[in-house]
GROMACS .gro file of N, CA and C in nm:
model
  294
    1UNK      N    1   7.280   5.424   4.880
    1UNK     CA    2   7.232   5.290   4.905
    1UNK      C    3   7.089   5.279   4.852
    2UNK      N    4   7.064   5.211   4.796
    2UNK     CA    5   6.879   5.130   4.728
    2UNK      C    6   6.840   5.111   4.867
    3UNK      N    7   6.710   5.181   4.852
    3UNK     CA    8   6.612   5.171   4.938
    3UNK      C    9   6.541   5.039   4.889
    4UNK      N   10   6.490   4.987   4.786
    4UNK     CA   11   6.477   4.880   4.723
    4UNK      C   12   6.591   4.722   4.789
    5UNK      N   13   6.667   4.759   4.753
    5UNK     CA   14   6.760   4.637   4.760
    5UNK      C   15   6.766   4.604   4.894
    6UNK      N   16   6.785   4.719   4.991
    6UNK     CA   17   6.813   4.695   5.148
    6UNK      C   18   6.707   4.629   5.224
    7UNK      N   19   6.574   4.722   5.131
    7UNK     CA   20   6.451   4.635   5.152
    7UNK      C   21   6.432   4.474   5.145
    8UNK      N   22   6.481   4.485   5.013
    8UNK     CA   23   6.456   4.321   4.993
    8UNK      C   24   6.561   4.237   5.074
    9UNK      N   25   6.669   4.289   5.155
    9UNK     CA   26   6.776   4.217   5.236
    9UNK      C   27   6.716   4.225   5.352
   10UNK      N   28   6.628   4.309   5.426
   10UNK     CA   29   6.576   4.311   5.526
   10UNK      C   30   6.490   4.227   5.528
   11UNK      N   31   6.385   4.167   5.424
   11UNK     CA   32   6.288   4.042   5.398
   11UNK      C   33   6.375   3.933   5.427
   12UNK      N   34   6.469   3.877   5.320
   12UNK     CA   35   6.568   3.774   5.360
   12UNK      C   36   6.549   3.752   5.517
   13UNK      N   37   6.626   3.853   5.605
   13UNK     CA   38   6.646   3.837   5.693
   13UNK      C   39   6.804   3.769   5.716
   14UNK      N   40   6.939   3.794   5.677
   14UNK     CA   41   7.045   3.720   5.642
   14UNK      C   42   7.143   3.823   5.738
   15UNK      N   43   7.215   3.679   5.795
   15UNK     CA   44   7.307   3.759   5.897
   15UNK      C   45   7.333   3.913   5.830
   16UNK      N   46   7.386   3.929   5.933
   16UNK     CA   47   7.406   4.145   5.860
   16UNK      C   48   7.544   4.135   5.814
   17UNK      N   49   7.647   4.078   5.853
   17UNK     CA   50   7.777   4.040   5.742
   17UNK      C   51   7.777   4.033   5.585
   18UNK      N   52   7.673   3.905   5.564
   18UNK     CA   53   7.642   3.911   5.427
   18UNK      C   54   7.529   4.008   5.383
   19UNK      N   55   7.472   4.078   5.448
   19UNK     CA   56   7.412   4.188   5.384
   19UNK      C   57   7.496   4.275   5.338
   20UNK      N   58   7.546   4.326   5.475
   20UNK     CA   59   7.669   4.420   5.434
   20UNK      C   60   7.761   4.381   5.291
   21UNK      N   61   7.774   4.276   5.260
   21UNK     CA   62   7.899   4.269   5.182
   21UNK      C   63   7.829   4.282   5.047
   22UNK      N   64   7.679   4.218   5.077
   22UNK     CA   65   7.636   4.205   4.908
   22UNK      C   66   7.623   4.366   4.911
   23UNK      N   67   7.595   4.473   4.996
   23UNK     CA   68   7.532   4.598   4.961
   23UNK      C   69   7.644   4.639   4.901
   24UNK      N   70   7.734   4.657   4.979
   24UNK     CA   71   7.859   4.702   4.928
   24UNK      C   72   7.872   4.666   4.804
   25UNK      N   73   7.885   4.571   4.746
   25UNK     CA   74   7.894   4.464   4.625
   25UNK      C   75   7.809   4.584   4.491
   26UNK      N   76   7.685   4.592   4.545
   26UNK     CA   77   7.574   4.613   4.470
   26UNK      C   78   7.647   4.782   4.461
   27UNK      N   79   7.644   4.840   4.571
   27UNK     CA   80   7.709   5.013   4.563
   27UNK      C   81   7.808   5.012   4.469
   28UNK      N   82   7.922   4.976   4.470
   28UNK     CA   83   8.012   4.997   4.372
   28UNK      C   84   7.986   4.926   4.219
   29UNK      N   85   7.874   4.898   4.216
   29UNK     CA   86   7.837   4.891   4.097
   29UNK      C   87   7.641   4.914   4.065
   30UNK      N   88   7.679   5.019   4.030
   30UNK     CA   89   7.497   5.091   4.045
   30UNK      C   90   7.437   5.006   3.906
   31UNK      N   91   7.539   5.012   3.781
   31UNK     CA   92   7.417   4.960   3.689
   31UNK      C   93   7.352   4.840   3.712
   32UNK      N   94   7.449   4.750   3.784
   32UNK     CA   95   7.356   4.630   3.798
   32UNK      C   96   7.326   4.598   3.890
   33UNK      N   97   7.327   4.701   3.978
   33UNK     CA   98   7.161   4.716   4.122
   33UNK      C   99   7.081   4.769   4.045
   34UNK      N  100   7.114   4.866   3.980
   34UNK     CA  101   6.942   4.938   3.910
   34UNK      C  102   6.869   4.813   3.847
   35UNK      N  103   6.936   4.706   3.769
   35UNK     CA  104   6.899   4.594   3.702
   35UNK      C  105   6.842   4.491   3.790
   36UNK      N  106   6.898   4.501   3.933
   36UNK     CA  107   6.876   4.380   4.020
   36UNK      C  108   6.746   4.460   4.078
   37UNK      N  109   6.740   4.568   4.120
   37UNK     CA  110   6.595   4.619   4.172
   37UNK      C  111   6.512   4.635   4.057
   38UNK      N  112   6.510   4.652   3.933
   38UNK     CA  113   6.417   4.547   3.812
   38UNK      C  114   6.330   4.456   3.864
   39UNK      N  115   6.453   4.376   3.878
   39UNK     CA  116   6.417   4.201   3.890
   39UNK      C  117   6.344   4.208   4.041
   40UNK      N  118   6.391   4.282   4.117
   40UNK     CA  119   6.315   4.250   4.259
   40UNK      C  120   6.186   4.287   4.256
   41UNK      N  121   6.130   4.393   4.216
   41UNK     CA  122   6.002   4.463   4.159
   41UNK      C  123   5.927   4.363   4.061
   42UNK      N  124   5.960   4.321   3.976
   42UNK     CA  125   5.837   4.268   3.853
   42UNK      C  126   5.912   4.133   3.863
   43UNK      N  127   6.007   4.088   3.920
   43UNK     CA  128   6.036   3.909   3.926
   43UNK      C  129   6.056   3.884   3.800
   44UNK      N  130   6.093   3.944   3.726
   44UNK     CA  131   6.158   3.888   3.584
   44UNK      C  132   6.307   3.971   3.542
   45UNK      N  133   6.380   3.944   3.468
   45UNK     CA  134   6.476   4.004   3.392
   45UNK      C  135   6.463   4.102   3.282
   46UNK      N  136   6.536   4.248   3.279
   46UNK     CA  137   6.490   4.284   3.184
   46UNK      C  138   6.537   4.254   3.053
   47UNK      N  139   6.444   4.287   2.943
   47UNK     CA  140   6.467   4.249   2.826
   47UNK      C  141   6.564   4.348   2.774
   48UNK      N  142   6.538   4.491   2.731
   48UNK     CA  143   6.632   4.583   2.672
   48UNK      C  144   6.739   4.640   2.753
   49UNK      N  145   6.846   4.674   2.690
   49UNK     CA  146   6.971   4.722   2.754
   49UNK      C  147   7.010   4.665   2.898
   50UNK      N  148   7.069   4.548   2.883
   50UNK     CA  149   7.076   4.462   3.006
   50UNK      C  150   7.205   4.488   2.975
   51UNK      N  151   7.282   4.508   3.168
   51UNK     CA  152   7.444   4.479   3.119
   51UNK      C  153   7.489   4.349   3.123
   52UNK      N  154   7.634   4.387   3.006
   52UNK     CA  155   7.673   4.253   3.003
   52UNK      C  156   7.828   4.284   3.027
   53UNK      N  157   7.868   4.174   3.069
   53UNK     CA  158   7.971   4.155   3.161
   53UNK      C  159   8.065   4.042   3.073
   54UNK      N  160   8.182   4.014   3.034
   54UNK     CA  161   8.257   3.902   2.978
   54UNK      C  162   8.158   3.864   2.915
   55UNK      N  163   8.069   3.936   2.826
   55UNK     CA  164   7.925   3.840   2.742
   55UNK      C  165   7.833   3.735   2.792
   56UNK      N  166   7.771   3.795   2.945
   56UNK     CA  167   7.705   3.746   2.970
   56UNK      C  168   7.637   3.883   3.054
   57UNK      N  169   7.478   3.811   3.083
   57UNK     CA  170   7.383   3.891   3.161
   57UNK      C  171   7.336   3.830   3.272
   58UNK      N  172   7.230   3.902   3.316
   58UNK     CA  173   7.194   3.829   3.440
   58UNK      C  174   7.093   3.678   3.373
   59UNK      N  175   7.037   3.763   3.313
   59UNK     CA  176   6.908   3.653   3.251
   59UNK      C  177   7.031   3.546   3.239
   60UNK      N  178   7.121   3.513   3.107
   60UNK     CA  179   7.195   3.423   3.097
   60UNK      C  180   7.245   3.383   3.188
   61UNK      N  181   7.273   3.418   3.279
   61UNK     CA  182   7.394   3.359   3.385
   61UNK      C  183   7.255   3.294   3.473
   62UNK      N  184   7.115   3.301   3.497
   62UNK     CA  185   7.046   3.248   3.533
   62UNK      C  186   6.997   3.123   3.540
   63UNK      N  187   7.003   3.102   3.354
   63UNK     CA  188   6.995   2.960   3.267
   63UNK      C  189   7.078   2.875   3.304
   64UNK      N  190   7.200   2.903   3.342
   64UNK     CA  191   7.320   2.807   3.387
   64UNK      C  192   7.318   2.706   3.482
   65UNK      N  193   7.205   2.745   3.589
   65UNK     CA  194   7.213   2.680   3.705
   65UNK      C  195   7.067   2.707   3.758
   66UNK      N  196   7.010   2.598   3.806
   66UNK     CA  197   6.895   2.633   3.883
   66UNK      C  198   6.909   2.709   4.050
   67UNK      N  199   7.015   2.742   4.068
   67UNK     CA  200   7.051   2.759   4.195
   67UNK      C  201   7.082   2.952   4.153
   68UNK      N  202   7.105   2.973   4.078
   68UNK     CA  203   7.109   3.110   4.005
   68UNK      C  204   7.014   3.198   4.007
   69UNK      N  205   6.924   3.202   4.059
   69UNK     CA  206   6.801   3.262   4.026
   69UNK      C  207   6.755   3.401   4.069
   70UNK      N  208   6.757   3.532   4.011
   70UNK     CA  209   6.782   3.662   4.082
   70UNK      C  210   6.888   3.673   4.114
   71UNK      N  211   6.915   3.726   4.261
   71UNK     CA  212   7.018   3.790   4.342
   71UNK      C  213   7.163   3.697   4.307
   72UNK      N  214   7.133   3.526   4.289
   72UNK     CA  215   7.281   3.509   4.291
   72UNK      C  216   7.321   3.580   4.097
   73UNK      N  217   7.232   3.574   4.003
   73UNK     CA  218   7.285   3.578   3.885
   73UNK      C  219   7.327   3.731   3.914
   74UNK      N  220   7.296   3.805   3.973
   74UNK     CA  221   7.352   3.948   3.958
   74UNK      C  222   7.481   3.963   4.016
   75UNK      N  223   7.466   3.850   4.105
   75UNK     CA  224   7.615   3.904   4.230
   75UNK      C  225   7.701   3.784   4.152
   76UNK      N  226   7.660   3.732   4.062
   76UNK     CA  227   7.793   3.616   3.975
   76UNK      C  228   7.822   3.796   3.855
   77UNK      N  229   7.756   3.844   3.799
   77UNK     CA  230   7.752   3.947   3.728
   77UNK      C  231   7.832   4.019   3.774
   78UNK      N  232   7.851   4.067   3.914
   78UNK     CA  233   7.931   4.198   3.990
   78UNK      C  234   8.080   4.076   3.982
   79UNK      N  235   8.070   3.955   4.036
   79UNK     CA  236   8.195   3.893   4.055
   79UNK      C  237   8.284   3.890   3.901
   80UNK      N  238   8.196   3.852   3.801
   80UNK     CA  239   8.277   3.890   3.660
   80UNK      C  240   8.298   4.016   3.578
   81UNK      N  241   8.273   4.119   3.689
   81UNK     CA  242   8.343   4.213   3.649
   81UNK      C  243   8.426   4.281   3.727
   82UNK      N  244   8.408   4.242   3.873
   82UNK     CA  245   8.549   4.258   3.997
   82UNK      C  246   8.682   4.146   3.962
   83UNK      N  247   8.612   4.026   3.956
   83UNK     CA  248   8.732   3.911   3.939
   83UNK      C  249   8.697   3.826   3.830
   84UNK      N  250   8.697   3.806   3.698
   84UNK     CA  251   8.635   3.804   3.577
   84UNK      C  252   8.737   3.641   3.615
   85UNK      N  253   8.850   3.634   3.627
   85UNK     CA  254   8.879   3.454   3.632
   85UNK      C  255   8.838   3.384   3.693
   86UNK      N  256   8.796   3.421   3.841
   86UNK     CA  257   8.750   3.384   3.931
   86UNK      C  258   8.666   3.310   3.878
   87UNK      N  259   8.556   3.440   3.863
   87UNK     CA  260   8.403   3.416   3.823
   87UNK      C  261   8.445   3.305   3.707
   88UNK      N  262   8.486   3.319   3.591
   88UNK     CA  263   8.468   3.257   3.497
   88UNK      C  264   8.542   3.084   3.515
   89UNK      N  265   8.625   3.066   3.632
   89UNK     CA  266   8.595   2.936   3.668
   89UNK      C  267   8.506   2.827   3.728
   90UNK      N  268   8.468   2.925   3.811
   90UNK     CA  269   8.288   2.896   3.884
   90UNK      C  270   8.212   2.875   3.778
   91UNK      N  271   8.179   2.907   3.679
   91UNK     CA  272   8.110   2.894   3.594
   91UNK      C  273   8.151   2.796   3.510
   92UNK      N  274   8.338   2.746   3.466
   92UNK     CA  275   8.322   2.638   3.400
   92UNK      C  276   8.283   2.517   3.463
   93UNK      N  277   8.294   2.512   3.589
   93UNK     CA  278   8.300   2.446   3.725
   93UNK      C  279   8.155   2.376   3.743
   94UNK      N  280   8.033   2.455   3.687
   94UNK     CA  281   7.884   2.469   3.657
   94UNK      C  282   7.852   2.448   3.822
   95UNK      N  283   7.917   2.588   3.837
   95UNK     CA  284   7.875   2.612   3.990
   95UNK      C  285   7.819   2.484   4.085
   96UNK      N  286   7.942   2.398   4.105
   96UNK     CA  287   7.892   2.279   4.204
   96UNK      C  288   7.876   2.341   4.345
   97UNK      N  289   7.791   2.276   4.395
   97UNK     CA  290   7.797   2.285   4.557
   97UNK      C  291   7.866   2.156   4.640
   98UNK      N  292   7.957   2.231   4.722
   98UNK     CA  293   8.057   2.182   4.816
   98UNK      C  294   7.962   2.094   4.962
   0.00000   0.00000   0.00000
């Protein structure tokens, strides 16, 4: 588990359900926690060797939506590569809120 990431979920302060689920989320996929504790540290995206997922990154998947910003573009990142249709309807969808 990221000592980093848990950190920054403990700031949130977010029921412990959705902690739990994003950690989990983030564990079974280390490259893009190492990428998301990047972004939590220096508040930007990195530039070199970013993963990409169905041809997209975090940075990109950021641009999409103002509501995207950090933590959700990484955990849309983990969702298109757990459930890549899913994800990729949410996204033609331009992530409305319900």
């Amino acid at each position: 588990m990221s000592k980093i990431i848990e950190d920054y979920y403990k700031e949130l302060d977010l029921i412990p359900l959705l902690t739990q689920s994003n950690m989990e989320r983030f564990n079974r996929n280390p490259d893009i926690a190492s990428e998301f504790e990047y972004w939590i540290e220096n508040k930007e995206y990195q530039k070199d060797s970013c993963v990409e997922v169905e041809g997209y990154t975090a940075e990109g998947i950021s641009r999409l939506s103002n509501y995207l910003v950090g933590e959700s573009s990484f955990l849309i990142l983990i969702e298109l590569r757990e459930e890549p249709e899913k994800a990729k309807k949410r996204i033609a969808r331009g992530f409305k809120i319900k």
